[in-house]
mmCIF file of C-alpha atoms in Angstrom:
data_model
loop_
_atom_site.group_PDB
_atom_site.id
_atom_site.type_symbol
_atom_site.label_atom_id
_atom_site.label_comp_id
_atom_site.label_asym_id
_atom_site.label_seq_id
_atom_site.Cartn_x
_atom_site.Cartn_y
_atom_site.Cartn_z
ATOM 1 C CA HIS A 40 0.000 0.000 0.000
ATOM 2 C CA ASN A 41 3.073 2.266 0.207
ATOM 3 C CA LEU A 42 4.263 3.246 -3.268
ATOM 4 C CA ILE A 43 7.631 4.494 -2.013
ATOM 5 C CA LEU A 44 8.432 1.183 -0.302
ATOM 6 C CA PHE A 45 7.052 -0.733 -3.284
ATOM 7 C CA PHE A 46 9.323 0.969 -5.819
ATOM 8 C CA LEU A 47 12.237 0.908 -3.389
ATOM 9 C CA SER A 48 11.910 -2.870 -3.094
ATOM 10 C CA ILE A 49 11.733 -3.108 -6.899
ATOM 11 C CA ILE A 50 14.977 -1.141 -7.310
ATOM 12 C CA ILE A 51 16.795 -3.092 -4.584
ATOM 13 C CA SER A 52 15.645 -6.410 -6.085
ATOM 14 C CA ALA A 53 16.791 -5.399 -9.567
ATOM 15 C CA LEU A 54 20.166 -4.248 -8.212
ATOM 16 C CA GLY A 55 20.456 -7.554 -6.382
ATOM 17 C CA LEU A 56 19.897 -9.462 -9.624
ATOM 18 C CA TRP A 57 22.403 -7.219 -11.379
ATOM 19 C CA ALA A 58 25.052 -7.851 -8.707
ATOM 20 C CA VAL A 59 24.313 -11.549 -8.121
ATOM 21 C CA PRO A 60 22.036 -13.229 -10.728
ATOM 22 C CA SER A 61 21.338 -16.132 -8.353
ATOM 23 C CA MET A 62 19.315 -13.638 -6.282
ATOM 24 C CA ILE A 63 16.442 -14.738 -8.489
ATOM 25 C CA MET A 64 16.036 -17.716 -6.127
ATOM 26 C CA PRO A 65 15.308 -15.794 -2.902
ATOM 27 C CA LEU A 66 13.148 -13.370 -4.903
ATOM 28 C CA LEU A 67 11.084 -16.241 -6.235
ATOM 29 C CA PHE A 68 10.919 -17.640 -2.708
ATOM 30 C CA ILE A 69 9.559 -14.295 -1.402
ATOM 31 C CA PHE A 70 6.881 -14.134 -4.112
ATOM 32 C CA TYR A 71 5.716 -17.679 -3.388
ATOM 33 C CA TRP A 72 5.641 -16.969 0.343
ATOM 34 C CA TYR A 73 3.709 -13.732 -0.306
ATOM 35 C CA LEU A 74 1.066 -15.623 -2.295
ATOM 36 C CA LEU A 75 0.793 -18.551 0.106
ATOM 37 C CA SER A 76 0.400 -16.183 3.058
ATOM 38 C CA SER A 77 -2.791 -14.798 1.549
ATOM 39 C CA ASN A 78 -6.296 -16.201 1.720
ATOM 40 C CA LEU A 79 -8.674 -16.901 -1.137
ATOM 41 C CA GLU A 80 -10.235 -13.453 -0.862
ATOM 42 C CA ASN A 81 -7.077 -11.462 -1.592
ATOM 43 C CA LEU A 82 -5.151 -14.117 -3.553
ATOM 44 C CA LEU A 83 -5.970 -12.556 -6.939
ATOM 45 C CA GLY A 84 -4.990 -9.088 -5.734
ATOM 46 C CA ARG A 85 -1.665 -10.337 -4.394
ATOM 47 C CA PHE A 86 -1.016 -12.268 -7.590
ATOM 48 C CA LEU A 87 -1.560 -9.144 -9.710
ATOM 49 C CA LYS A 88 0.727 -7.121 -7.420
ATOM 50 C CA SER A 89 3.370 -9.826 -7.684
ATOM 51 C CA LEU A 90 3.012 -9.871 -11.472
ATOM 52 C CA LYS A 91 3.548 -6.102 -11.610
ATOM 53 C CA ALA A 92 6.564 -6.350 -9.335
ATOM 54 C CA ILE A 93 8.112 -9.179 -11.349
ATOM 55 C CA SER A 94 7.594 -7.246 -14.597
ATOM 56 C CA LEU A 95 9.222 -4.116 -13.187
ATOM 57 C CA ILE A 96 12.123 -6.067 -11.694
ATOM 58 C CA GLY A 97 12.623 -7.854 -15.018
ATOM 59 C CA PHE A 98 12.590 -4.587 -16.954
ATOM 60 C CA LEU A 99 15.086 -2.908 -14.600
ATOM 61 C CA SER A 100 17.331 -5.981 -14.589
ATOM 62 C CA VAL A 101 17.481 -5.992 -18.392
ATOM 63 C CA PHE A 102 18.211 -2.258 -18.292
ATOM 64 C CA PHE A 103 21.087 -2.741 -15.834
ATOM 65 C CA TYR A 104 22.456 -5.629 -17.922
ATOM 66 C CA SER A 105 21.980 -3.810 -21.241
ATOM 67 C CA PRO A 106 25.674 -2.749 -21.585
ATOM 68 C CA ILE A 107 26.743 -6.384 -21.197
ATOM 69 C CA ILE A 108 23.984 -7.691 -23.457
ATOM 70 C CA LEU A 109 24.815 -5.175 -26.210
ATOM 71 C CA ARG A 110 28.553 -5.906 -26.104
ATOM 72 C CA ALA A 111 28.432 -9.697 -25.788
ATOM 73 C CA ASN A 112 27.842 -12.021 -28.748
ATOM 74 C CA THR A 113 26.503 -14.813 -26.557
ATOM 75 C CA ILE A 114 25.510 -14.418 -22.952
ATOM 76 C CA LYS A 115 24.151 -16.747 -20.324
ATOM 77 C CA ILE A 116 23.498 -14.767 -17.170
ATOM 78 C CA LEU A 117 21.004 -16.695 -15.081
ATOM 79 C CA VAL A 118 21.994 -20.211 -16.121
ATOM 80 C CA PRO A 119 25.784 -20.521 -16.450
ATOM 81 C CA ASN A 120 27.184 -23.428 -18.442
ATOM 82 C CA HIS A 121 28.768 -25.123 -15.433
ATOM 83 C CA LEU A 122 25.468 -25.680 -13.631
ATOM 84 C CA PRO A 123 24.098 -29.242 -13.924
ATOM 85 C CA ALA A 124 20.911 -29.615 -15.916
ATOM 86 C CA ALA A 125 17.934 -31.049 -14.080
ATOM 87 C CA LYS A 126 16.970 -33.166 -17.087
ATOM 88 C CA SER A 127 20.168 -35.205 -16.628
ATOM 89 C CA MET A 128 19.537 -35.613 -12.913
ATOM 90 C CA THR A 129 19.241 -39.178 -11.617
ATOM 91 C CA ILE A 130 18.191 -40.369 -8.169
ATOM 92 C CA GLU A 131 21.788 -41.218 -7.362
ATOM 93 C CA LEU A 132 23.010 -37.799 -8.498
ATOM 94 C CA MET A 133 20.213 -36.086 -6.566
ATOM 95 C CA PHE A 134 21.351 -37.763 -3.337
ATOM 96 C CA TYR A 135 24.902 -36.690 -4.139
ATOM 97 C CA TYR A 136 23.873 -33.033 -4.408
ATOM 98 C CA LEU A 137 21.755 -33.246 -1.259
ATOM 99 C CA PHE A 138 24.677 -34.759 0.643
ATOM 100 C CA ASP A 139 27.045 -32.124 -0.759
ATOM 101 C CA PHE A 140 24.641 -29.344 0.232
ATOM 102 C CA TRP A 141 24.264 -30.873 3.700
ATOM 103 C CA ASN A 142 28.046 -30.789 4.155
ATOM 104 C CA PHE A 143 28.022 -27.169 3.032
ATOM 105 C CA LEU A 144 25.371 -26.187 5.595
ATOM 106 C CA THR A 145 27.034 -28.069 8.458
ATOM 107 C CA SER A 146 30.649 -27.361 7.512
ATOM 108 C CA GLY A 147 33.004 -27.344 10.503
ATOM 109 C CA TYR A 148 30.772 -29.325 12.832
ATOM 110 C CA SER A 149 31.822 -32.754 14.063
ATOM 111 C CA GLN A 150 30.041 -35.854 12.780
ATOM 112 C CA ASN A 151 28.393 -36.463 16.159
ATOM 113 C CA PHE A 152 27.107 -32.884 16.242
ATOM 114 C CA LYS A 153 25.711 -33.332 12.718
ATOM 115 C CA TYR A 154 23.599 -36.226 14.010
ATOM 116 C CA ILE A 155 22.202 -33.883 16.654
ATOM 117 C CA ILE A 156 21.446 -31.297 13.957
ATOM 118 C CA ILE A 157 19.553 -33.932 11.935
ATOM 119 C CA ILE A 158 17.384 -34.804 14.947
ATOM 120 C CA LEU A 159 16.687 -31.140 15.755
ATOM 121 C CA LEU A 160 15.937 -30.422 12.085
ATOM 122 C CA PHE A 161 13.415 -33.267 12.008
ATOM 123 C CA ILE A 162 11.719 -32.007 15.179
ATOM 124 C CA GLY A 163 11.638 -28.471 13.767
ATOM 125 C CA VAL A 164 10.070 -29.604 10.496
ATOM 126 C CA ILE A 165 7.421 -31.605 12.367
ATOM 127 C CA TYR A 166 6.607 -28.597 14.533
ATOM 128 C CA HIS A 167 6.220 -26.262 11.556
ATOM 129 C CA LEU A 168 4.106 -28.784 9.687
ATOM 130 C CA SER A 169 1.790 -29.072 12.685
ATOM 131 C CA ASN A 170 1.461 -25.287 12.889
ATOM 132 C CA LYS A 171 -1.039 -23.934 10.379
ATOM 133 C CA LYS A 172 0.673 -20.543 10.064
ATOM 134 C CA SER A 173 4.301 -21.624 9.816
ATOM 135 C CA ARG A 174 3.808 -24.655 7.538
ATOM 136 C CA LYS A 175 3.572 -22.274 4.578
ATOM 137 C CA LEU A 176 7.309 -21.666 4.879
ATOM 138 C CA LEU A 177 8.004 -25.304 4.036
ATOM 139 C CA TYR A 178 5.512 -25.242 1.162
ATOM 140 C CA THR A 179 7.286 -22.168 -0.197
ATOM 141 C CA LEU A 180 10.640 -23.961 -0.118
ATOM 142 C CA ILE A 181 9.183 -26.917 -1.988
ATOM 143 C CA LEU A 182 7.605 -24.702 -4.664
ATOM 144 C CA THR A 183 10.836 -22.750 -5.122
ATOM 145 C CA SER A 184 12.879 -25.938 -5.497
ATOM 146 C CA LEU A 185 10.435 -27.478 -7.971
ATOM 147 C CA SER A 186 10.386 -24.268 -10.011
ATOM 148 C CA PHE A 187 14.130 -24.351 -10.558
ATOM 149 C CA ILE A 188 14.235 -28.044 -11.319
ATOM 150 C CA PHE A 189 11.281 -28.178 -13.725
ATOM 151 C CA ILE A 190 11.053 -24.591 -15.061
ATOM 152 C CA PHE A 191 14.659 -23.371 -15.152
ATOM 153 C CA LYS A 192 15.851 -26.994 -15.429
ATOM 154 C CA ILE A 193 18.986 -26.474 -13.333
ATOM 155 C CA ILE A 194 20.376 -27.698 -10.036
ATOM 156 C CA PRO A 195 21.700 -24.645 -8.150
ATOM 157 C CA THR A 196 25.184 -24.819 -6.646
ATOM 158 C CA ASP A 197 25.555 -24.703 -2.888
ATOM 159 C CA ARG A 198 27.026 -21.196 -2.801
ATOM 160 C CA SER A 199 24.044 -19.860 -4.741
ATOM 161 C CA LEU A 200 21.820 -21.186 -1.947
ATOM 162 C CA LEU A 201 23.321 -19.079 0.834
ATOM 163 C CA TRP A 202 19.936 -17.383 1.245
ATOM 164 C CA PHE A 203 18.626 -20.763 2.435
ATOM 165 C CA TYR A 204 21.122 -20.848 5.322
ATOM 166 C CA PRO A 205 19.013 -18.819 7.838
ATOM 167 C CA ILE A 206 15.889 -20.792 6.901
ATOM 168 C CA PHE A 207 17.699 -24.074 7.540
ATOM 169 C CA TRP A 208 18.852 -22.932 10.969
ATOM 170 C CA THR A 209 15.376 -21.608 11.744
ATOM 171 C CA TYR A 210 14.087 -25.173 11.585
ATOM 172 C CA VAL A 211 17.037 -26.466 13.623
ATOM 173 C CA VAL A 212 16.583 -23.806 16.322
ATOM 174 C CA THR A 213 12.847 -24.499 16.414
ATOM 175 C CA GLY A 214 13.635 -28.145 17.098
ATOM 176 C CA LEU A 215 16.102 -27.137 19.821
ATOM 177 C CA TYR A 216 13.575 -24.797 21.420
ATOM 178 C CA SER A 217 10.970 -27.563 21.472
ATOM 179 C CA VAL A 218 13.454 -29.812 23.281
ATOM 180 C CA LEU A 219 14.342 -27.025 25.736
ATOM 181 C CA ILE A 220 10.670 -26.517 26.570
ATOM 182 C CA LEU A 221 10.430 -30.203 27.491
ATOM 183 C CA ILE A 222 13.635 -30.019 29.560
ATOM 184 C CA SER A 223 12.491 -26.874 31.366
ATOM 185 C CA LYS A 224 9.304 -28.624 32.452
ATOM 186 C CA ILE A 225 11.254 -31.635 33.749
ATOM 187 C CA ILE A 226 13.932 -29.752 35.716
ATOM 188 C CA LYS A 227 11.563 -26.930 36.764
ATOM 189 C CA ILE A 228 13.498 -23.995 35.303
ATOM 190 C CA LYS A 229 12.202 -21.057 33.312
ATOM 191 C CA ILE A 230 12.502 -21.530 29.557
ATOM 192 C CA GLU A 231 13.941 -18.010 29.192
ATOM 193 C CA HIS A 232 16.889 -18.820 31.467
ATOM 194 C CA LEU A 233 17.490 -22.194 29.867
ATOM 195 C CA SER A 234 17.405 -20.652 26.393
ATOM 196 C CA ASN A 235 19.968 -18.047 27.425
ATOM 197 C CA TYR A 236 22.336 -20.722 28.774
ATOM 198 C CA PHE A 237 22.105 -22.808 25.616
ATOM 199 C CA SER A 238 22.429 -19.732 23.363
ATOM 200 C CA LEU A 239 25.687 -18.798 25.093
ATOM 201 C CA LEU A 240 26.937 -22.376 24.867
ATOM 202 C CA ILE A 241 26.131 -22.732 21.155
ATOM 203 C CA PHE A 242 27.571 -19.309 20.349
ATOM 204 C CA SER A 243 30.843 -20.222 22.072
ATOM 205 C CA TYR A 244 31.012 -23.548 20.248
ATOM 206 C CA THR A 245 30.386 -22.065 16.793
ATOM 207 C CA LEU A 246 32.812 -19.205 17.512
ATOM 208 C CA ILE A 247 35.552 -21.719 18.277
ATOM 209 C CA ILE A 248 34.806 -23.555 15.007
ATOM 210 C CA CYS A 249 34.925 -20.287 13.048
ATOM 211 C CA ILE A 250 38.303 -19.376 14.577
ATOM 212 C CA GLU A 251 39.741 -22.851 13.979
ATOM 213 C CA GLU A 252 38.586 -22.864 10.344
ATOM 214 C CA ASN A 253 39.792 -19.290 9.829
ATOM 215 C CA GLY A 254 36.281 -18.269 8.828
ATOM 216 C CA THR A 255 36.421 -20.417 5.677
ATOM 217 C CA ILE A 256 34.130 -23.248 4.653
ATOM 218 C CA GLN A 257 36.145 -26.475 4.574
ATOM 219 C CA LYS A 258 35.379 -27.530 1.003
ATOM 220 C CA TYR A 259 36.513 -24.180 -0.434
ATOM 221 C CA LYS A 260 39.915 -23.963 1.258
ATOM 222 C CA GLU A 261 41.757 -25.095 -1.864
ATOM 223 C CA GLN A 262 40.014 -22.620 -4.184
ATOM 224 C CA THR A 263 41.225 -19.241 -5.394
ATOM 225 C CA PHE A 264 39.886 -16.111 -3.707
ATOM 226 C CA ILE A 265 38.162 -18.021 -0.917
ATOM 227 C CA GLU A 266 37.579 -14.730 0.869
ATOM 228 C CA VAL A 267 34.891 -13.947 -1.704
#
């Protein structure tokens, strides 16, 4: 309802696509979430607003890329040649990419701690699925993933999915909070105090990992310009 904020978000989104083309993934995620968060009464209105926003973002993105487009004979901005095509994806290869992405998300953590993360992630997903309001987040993730596999026909690389990192840990932390609620009831301690203790403990643990790894993801240590 605010035109200034609307056009400001359009400009920022277009600049994001100009700087990092893979920003199209979180943008698509936001549009899906925006539509799924509506009810049947205002679904059409939100869809039309989204269509306008997408058109304006597309126009501005082409405008920002116009110097490159005019100078280049062949250009492939959104789908680089090195990305694997979804049409060649097999079940075995899909598990490989999922495992590779899992290692990317949990880089630096010990194997035993990764098992704990899996359990907490499962609890968090169950909680969000059981909650009518928050389950839409998971549906949005599924729609976004299916769109890139079947519409864009690519499998995104792990570094292009950095926007997914906070969402992943949201589910993990939700699972942890559910466990802490149960523990607080058993040992008769306020959940606020228990959450603070665990937050400090987890922060210290992850800080130690970051210092030991020199702030670099393990699998990229042998690459050039890892600071990027």
